[in-house]
Coordinates of N, CA and C in Angstrom, one line a residue:
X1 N -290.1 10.1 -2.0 CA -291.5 9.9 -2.4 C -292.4 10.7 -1.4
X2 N -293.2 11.4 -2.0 CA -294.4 12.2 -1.1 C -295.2 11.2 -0.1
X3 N -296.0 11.3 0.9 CA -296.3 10.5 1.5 C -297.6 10.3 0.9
X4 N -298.3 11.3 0.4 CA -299.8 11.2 -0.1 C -299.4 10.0 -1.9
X5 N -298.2 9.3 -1.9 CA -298.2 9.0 -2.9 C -298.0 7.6 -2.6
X6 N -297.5 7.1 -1.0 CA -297.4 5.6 -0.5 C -298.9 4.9 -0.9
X7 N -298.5 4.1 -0.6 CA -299.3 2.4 -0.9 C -300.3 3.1 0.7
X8 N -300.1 2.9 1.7 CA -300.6 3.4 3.0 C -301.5 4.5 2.7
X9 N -300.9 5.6 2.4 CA -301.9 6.7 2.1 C -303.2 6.6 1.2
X10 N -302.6 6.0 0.4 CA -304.1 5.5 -0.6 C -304.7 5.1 0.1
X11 N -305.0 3.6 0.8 CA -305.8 3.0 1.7 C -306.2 3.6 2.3
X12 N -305.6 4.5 3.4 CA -306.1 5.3 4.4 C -306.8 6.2 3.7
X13 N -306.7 6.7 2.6 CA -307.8 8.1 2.2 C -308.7 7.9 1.2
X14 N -308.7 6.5 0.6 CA -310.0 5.1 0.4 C -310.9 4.8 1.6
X15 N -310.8 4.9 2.7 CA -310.8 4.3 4.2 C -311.8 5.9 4.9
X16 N -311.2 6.8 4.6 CA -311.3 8.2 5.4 C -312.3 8.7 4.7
X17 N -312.6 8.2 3.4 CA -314.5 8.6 2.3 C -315.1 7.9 2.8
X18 N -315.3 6.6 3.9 CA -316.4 6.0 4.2 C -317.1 6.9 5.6
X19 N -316.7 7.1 6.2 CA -317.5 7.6 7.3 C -318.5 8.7 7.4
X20 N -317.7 9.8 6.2 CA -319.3 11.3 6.2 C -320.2 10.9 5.4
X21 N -320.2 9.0 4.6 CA -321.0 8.8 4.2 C -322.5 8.2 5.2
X22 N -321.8 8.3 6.2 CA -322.6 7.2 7.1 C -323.3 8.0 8.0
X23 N -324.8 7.4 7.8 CA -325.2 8.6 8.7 C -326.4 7.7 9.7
X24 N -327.4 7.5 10.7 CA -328.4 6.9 10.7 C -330.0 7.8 10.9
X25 N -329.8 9.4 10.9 CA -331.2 10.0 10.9 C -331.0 11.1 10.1
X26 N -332.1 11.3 9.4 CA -332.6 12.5 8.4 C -332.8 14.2 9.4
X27 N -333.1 13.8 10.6 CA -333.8 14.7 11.7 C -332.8 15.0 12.0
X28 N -332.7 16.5 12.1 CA -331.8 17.8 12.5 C -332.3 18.5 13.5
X29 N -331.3 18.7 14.8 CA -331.8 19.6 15.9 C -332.3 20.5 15.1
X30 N -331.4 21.3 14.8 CA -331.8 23.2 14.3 C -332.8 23.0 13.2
X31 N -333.6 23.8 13.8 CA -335.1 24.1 13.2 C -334.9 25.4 12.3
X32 N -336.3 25.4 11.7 CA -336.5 26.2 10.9 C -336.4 27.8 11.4
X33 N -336.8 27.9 13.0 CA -336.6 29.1 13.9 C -335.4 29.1 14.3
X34 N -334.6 28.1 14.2 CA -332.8 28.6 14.4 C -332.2 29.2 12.9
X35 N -332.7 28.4 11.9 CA -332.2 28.8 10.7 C -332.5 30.5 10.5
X36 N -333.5 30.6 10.9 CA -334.0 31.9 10.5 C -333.1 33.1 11.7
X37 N -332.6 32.8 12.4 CA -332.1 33.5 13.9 C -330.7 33.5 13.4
X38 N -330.3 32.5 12.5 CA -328.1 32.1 12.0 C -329.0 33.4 10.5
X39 N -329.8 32.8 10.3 CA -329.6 34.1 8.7 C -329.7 35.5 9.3
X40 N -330.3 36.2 10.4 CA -330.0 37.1 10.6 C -329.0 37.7 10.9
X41 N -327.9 36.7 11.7 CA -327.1 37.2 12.1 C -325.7 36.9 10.6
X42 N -326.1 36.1 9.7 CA -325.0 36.1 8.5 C -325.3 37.3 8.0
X43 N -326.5 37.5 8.3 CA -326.9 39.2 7.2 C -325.8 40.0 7.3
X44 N -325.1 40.0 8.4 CA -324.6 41.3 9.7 C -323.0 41.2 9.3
X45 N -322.6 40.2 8.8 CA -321.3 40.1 8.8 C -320.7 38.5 8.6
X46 N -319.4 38.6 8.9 CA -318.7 37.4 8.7 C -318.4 36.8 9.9
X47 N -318.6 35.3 10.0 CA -318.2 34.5 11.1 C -317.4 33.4 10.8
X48 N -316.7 33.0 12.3 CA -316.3 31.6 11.6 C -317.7 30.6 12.5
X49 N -317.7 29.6 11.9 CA -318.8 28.9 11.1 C -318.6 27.0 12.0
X50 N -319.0 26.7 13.3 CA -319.0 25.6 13.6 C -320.1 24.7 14.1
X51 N -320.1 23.5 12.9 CA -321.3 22.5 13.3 C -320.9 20.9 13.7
X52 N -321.8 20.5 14.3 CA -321.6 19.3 14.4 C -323.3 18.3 14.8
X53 N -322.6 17.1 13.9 CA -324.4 16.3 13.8 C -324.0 15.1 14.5
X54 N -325.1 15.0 15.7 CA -324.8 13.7 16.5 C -325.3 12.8 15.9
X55 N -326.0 12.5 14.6 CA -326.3 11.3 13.9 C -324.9 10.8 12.1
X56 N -324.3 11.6 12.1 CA -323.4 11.4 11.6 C -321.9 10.6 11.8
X57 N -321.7 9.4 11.1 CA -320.0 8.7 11.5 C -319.0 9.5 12.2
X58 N -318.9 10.4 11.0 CA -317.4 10.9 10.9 C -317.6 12.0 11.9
X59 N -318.9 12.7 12.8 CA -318.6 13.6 13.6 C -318.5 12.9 14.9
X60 N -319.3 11.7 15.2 CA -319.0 11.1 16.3 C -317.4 10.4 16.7
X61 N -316.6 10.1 15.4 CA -315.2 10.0 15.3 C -314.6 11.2 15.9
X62 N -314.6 12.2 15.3 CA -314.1 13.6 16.0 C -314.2 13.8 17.3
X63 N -315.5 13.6 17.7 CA -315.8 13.9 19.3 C -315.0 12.9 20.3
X64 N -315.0 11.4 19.5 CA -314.5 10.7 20.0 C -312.7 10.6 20.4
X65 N -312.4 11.2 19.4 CA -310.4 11.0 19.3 C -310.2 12.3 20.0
X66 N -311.5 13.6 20.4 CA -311.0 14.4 21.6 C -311.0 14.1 22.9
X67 N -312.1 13.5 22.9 CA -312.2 13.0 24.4 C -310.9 12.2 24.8
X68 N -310.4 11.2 23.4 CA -309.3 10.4 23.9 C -307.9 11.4 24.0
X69 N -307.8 12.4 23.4 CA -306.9 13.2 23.7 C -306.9 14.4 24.8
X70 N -308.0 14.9 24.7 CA -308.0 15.7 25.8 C -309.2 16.0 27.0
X71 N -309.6 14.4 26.8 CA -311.0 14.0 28.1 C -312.1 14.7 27.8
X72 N -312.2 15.5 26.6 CA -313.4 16.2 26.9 C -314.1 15.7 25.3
X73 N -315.7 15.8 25.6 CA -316.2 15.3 24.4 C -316.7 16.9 23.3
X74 N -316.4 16.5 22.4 CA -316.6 17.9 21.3 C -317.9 17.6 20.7
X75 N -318.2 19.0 20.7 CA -319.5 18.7 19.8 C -319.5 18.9 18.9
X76 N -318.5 19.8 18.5 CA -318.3 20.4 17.0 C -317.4 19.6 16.5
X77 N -317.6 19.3 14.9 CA -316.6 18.4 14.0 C -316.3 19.4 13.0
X78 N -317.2 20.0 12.6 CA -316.6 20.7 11.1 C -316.7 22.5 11.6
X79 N -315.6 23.0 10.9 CA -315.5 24.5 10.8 C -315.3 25.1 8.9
X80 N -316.0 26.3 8.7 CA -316.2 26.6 7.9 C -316.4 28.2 7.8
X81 N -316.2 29.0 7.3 CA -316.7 30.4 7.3 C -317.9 31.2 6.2
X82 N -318.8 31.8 6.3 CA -319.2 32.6 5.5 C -318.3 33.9 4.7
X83 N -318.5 33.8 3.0 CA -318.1 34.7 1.9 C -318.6 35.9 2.1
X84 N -320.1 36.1 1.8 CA -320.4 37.2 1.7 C -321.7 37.0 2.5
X85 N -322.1 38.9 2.8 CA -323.6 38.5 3.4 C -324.1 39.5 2.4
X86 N -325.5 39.6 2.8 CA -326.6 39.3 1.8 C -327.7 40.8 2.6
X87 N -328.4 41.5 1.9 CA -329.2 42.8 2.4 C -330.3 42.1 3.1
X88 N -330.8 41.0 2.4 CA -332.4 39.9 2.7 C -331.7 38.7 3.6
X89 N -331.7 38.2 4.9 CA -331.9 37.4 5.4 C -332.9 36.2 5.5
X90 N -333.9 36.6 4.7 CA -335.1 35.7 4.5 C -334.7 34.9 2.8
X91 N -333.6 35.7 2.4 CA -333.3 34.8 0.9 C -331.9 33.7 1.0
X92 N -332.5 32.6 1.8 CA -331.3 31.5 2.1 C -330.3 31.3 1.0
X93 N -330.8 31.4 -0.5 CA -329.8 30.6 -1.6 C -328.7 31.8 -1.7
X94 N -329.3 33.2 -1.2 CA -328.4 34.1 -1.6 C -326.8 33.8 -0.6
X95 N -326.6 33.2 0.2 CA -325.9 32.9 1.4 C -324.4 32.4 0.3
X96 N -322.8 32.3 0.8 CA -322.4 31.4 0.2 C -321.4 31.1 1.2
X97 N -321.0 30.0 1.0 CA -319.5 29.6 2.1 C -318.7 28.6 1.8
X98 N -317.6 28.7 2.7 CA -316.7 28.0 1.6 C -316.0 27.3 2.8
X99 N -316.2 26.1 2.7 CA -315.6 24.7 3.6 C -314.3 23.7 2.8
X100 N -314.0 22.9 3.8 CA -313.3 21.9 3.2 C -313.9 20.7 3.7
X101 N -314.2 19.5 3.0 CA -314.8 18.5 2.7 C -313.7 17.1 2.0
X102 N -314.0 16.0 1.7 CA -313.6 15.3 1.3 C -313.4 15.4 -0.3
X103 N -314.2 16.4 -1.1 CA -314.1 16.9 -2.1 C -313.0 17.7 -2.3
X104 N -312.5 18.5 -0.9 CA -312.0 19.5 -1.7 C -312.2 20.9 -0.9
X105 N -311.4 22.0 -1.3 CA -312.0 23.2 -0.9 C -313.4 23.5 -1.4
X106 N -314.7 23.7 -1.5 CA -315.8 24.1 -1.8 C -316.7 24.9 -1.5
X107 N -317.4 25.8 -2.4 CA -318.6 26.7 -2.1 C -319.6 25.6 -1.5
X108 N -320.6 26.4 -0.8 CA -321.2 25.4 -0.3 C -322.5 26.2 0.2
X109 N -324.0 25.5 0.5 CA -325.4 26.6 0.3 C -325.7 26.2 2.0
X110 N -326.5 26.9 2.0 CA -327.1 28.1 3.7 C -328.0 26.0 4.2
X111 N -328.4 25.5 2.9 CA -329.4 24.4 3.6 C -328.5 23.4 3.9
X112 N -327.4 23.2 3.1 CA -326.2 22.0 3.5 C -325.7 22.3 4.5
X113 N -325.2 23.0 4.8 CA -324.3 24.0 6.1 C -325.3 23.6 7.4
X114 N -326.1 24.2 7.5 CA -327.3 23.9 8.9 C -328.3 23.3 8.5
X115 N -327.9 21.5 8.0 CA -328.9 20.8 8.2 C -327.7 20.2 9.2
X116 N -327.6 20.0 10.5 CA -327.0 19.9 11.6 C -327.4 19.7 12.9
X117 N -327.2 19.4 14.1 CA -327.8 19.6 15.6 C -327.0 20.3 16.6
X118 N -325.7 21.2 16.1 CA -325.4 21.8 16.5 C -324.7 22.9 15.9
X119 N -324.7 24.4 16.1 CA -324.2 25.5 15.7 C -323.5 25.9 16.3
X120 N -322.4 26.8 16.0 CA -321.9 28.4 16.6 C -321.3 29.2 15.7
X121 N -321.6 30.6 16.1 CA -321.8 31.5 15.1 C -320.2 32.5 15.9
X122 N -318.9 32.1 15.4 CA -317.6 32.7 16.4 C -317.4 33.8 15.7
X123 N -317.1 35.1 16.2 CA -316.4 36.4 16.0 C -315.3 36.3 16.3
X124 N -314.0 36.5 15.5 CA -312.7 36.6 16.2 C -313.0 38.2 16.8
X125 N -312.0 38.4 18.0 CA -312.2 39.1 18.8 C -311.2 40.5 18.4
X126 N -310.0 40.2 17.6 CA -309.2 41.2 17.2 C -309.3 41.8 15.8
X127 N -310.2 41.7 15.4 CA -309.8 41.6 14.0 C -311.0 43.1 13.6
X128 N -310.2 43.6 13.2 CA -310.9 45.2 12.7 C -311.6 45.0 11.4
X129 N -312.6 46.2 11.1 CA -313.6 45.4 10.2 C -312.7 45.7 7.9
X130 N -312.3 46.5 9.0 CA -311.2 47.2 7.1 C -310.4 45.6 7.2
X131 N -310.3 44.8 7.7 CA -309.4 43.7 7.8 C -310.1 42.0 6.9
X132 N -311.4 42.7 7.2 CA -312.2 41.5 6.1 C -311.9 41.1 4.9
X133 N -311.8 42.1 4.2 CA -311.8 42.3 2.4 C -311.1 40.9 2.3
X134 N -309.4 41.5 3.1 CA -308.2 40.5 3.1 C -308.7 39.0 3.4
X135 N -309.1 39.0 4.2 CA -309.5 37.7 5.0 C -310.4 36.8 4.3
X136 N -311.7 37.7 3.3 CA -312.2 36.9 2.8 C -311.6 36.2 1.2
X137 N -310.8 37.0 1.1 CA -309.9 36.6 -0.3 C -309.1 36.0 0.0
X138 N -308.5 35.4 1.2 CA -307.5 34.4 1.2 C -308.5 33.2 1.2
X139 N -309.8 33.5 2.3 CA -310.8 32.1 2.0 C -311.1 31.7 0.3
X140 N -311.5 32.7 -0.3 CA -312.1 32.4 -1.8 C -310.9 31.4 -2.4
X141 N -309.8 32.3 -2.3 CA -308.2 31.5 -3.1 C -308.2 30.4 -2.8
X142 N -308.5 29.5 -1.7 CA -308.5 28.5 -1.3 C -309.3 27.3 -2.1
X143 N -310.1 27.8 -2.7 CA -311.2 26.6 -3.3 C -310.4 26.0 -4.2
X144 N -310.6 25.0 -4.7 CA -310.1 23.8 -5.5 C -308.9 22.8 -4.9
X145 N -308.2 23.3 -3.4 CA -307.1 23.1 -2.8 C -308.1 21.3 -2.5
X146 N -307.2 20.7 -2.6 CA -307.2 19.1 -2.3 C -307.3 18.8 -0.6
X147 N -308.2 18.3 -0.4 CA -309.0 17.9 1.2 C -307.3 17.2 1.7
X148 N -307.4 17.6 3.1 CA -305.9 17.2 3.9 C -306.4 16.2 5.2
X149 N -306.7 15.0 4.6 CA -307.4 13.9 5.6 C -306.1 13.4 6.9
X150 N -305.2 14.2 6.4 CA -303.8 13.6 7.5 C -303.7 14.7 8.7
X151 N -304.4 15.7 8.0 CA -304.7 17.2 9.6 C -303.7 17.4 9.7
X152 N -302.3 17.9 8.6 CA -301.0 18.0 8.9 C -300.8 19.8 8.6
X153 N -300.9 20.7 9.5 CA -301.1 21.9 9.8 C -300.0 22.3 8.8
X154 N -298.4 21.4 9.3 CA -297.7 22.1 8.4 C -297.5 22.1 6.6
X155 N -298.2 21.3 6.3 CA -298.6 21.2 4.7 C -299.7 22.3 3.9
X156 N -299.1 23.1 3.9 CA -300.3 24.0 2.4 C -301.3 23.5 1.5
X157 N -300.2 22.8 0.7 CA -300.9 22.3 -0.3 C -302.3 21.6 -0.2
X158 N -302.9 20.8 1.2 CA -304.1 20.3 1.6 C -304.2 20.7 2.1
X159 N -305.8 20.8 2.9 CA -306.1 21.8 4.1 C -307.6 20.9 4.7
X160 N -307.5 21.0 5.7 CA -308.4 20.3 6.2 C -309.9 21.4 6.2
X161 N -310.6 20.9 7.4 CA -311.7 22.4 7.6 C -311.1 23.5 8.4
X162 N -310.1 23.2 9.4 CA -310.0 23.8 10.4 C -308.8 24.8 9.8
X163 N -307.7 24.0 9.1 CA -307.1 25.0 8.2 C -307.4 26.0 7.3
X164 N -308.3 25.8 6.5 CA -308.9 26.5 5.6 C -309.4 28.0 6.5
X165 N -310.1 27.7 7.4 CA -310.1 28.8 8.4 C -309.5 29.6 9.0
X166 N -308.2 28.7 9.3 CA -307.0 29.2 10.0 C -306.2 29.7 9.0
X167 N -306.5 29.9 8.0 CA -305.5 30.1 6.9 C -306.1 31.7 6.3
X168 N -307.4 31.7 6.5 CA -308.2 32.6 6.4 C -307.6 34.1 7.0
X169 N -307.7 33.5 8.2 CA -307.6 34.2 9.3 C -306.3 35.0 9.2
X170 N -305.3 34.1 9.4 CA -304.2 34.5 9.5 C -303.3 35.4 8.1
X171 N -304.4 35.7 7.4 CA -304.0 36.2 6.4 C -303.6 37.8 6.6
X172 N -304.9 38.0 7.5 CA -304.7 39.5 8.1 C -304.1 40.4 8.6
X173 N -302.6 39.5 9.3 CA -301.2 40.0 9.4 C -301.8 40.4 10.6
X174 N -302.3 40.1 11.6 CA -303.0 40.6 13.0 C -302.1 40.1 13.8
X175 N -301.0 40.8 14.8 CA -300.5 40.0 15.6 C -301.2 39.5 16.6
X176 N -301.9 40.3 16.9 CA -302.8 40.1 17.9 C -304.1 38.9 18.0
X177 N -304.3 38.7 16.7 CA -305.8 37.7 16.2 C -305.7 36.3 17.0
X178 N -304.8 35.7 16.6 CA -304.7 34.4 17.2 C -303.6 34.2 18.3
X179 N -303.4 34.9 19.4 CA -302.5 34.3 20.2 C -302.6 32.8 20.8
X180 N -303.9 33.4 21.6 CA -304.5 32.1 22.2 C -304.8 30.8 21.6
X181 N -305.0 30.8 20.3 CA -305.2 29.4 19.5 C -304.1 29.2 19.4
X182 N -303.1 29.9 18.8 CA -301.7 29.4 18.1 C -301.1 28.5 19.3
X183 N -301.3 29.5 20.4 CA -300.6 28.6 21.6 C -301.3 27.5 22.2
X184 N -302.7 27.5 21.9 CA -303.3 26.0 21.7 C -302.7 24.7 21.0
X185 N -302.8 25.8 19.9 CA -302.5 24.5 18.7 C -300.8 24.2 19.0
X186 N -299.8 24.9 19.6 CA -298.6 24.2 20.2 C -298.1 23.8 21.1
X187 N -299.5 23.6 21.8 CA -299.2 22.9 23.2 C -300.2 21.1 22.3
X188 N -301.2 21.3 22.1 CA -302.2 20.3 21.4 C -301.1 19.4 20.8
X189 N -300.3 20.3 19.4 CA -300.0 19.6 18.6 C -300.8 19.3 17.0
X190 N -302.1 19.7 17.0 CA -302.6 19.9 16.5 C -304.1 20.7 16.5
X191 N -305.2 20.8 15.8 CA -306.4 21.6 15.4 C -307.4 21.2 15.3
X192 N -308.3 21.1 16.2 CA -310.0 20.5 16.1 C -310.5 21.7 16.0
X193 N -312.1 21.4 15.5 CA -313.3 22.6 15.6 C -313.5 23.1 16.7
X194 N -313.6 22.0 17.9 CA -314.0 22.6 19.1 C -313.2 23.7 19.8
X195 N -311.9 23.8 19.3 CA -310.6 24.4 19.6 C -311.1 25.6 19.7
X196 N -312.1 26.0 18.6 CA -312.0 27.5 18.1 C -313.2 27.9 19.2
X197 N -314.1 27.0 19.7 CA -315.0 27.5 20.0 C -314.6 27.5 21.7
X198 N -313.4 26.9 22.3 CA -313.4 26.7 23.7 C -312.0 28.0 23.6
X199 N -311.6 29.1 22.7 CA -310.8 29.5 22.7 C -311.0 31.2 22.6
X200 N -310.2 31.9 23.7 CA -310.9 33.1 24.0 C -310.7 34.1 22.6
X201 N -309.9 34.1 21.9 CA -310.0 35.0 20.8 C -310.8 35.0 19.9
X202 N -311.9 34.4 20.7 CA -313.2 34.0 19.4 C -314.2 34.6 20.5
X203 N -315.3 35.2 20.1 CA -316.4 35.3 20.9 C -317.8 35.3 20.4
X204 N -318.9 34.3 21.4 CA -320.1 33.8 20.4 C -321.0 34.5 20.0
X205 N -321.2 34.5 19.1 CA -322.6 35.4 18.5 C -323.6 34.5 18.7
X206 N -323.8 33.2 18.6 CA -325.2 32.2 18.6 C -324.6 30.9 18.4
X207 N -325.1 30.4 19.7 CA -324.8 28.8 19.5 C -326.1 28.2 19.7
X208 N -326.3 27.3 19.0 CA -327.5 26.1 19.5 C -326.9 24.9 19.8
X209 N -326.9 24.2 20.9 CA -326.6 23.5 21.3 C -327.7 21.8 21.7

């Protein structure tokens, strides 16, 4: 029997839609003058894509079960990348990106993405620019793929946020791209947001903190 098919798993992923519903403020650090500072630099290229809202359930869960695993409190909960960029920076809808959510793999718009209180805008650090094309077509392939609320790296078939990125990534046959995370993520055991951002084969282009 699959495990996404026990009596258990249901409950638990009945259980795992309550918290990104729960939120208690409308008010978002990043302003209107950060938004405008993240669209100039989406103009320019592709990033990977990390936010986190300190008035949100399910990100203060996150920050919380790192601290319990590795003492340090995270600020980032969700990772995501941008598809394509755009000639006009000043035209937000033209933006598109593609997350994983409790929905699902999904496109997703420039106003959902950074209504947030915290950003970072990561460059992987190896990754040659003839190498995109690839990389953004394994992100596209990914949409419709079923949300992975168990964070089980070695299953395909779901994908959490962090995989969806990681999957991205690794498509580019780069030996070089992820040393440092990979050996993260097997010493960890597993993959949080903050990972990518405390991890040297990433380097920041804009964080707001």
């Amino acid at each position: 029997m699959s495990k996404y098919s026990t009596l258990l798993y249901r409950v638990y992923h009945w259980a795992a839609k309550i918290p990104p519903k729960i939120s208690w403020s409308n008010k978002h650090a990043v302003t209107d003058d950060d938004r405008k500072q993240i669209a100039e630099k989406l103009a320019s290229g592709y990033y990977v894509i990390l936010t986190g809202n300190k008035s949100h359930l399910s990100s203060v869960i996150v920050s919380l079960l790192s601290w319990i695993k590795t003492g340090k409190w995270a600020k980032y909960s969700h990772a995501l990348m941008n598809c394509d960029n755009i000639m006009d920076p000043a035209q937000h809808g033209g933006f598109k990106f593609v997350e994983a959510d409790v929905k699902g793999v999904v496109y997703t718009t420039f106003d959902e993405v950074f209504a947030c209180d915290y950003v970072c805008l990561l460059s992987p650090a190896n990754i040659e620019n003839g190498e995109w094309t690839t990389i953004i077509d394994a992100l596209i392939n990914q949409i419709g793929k079923p949300y992975d609320d168990l964070f089980d790296l070695a299953d395909s078939t779901r994908v959490s946020c962090v995989e969806v990125v990681l999957n991205a990534l690794e498509a580019s046959n780069n030996d070089k791209e992820l040393i440092h995370l990979k050996l993260k993520i097997a010493i960890e055991g597993n993959l949080i947001p903050q990972m990518y951002r405390d991890c040297v084969d990433f380097g920041v282009v804009y964080e707001k903190i």
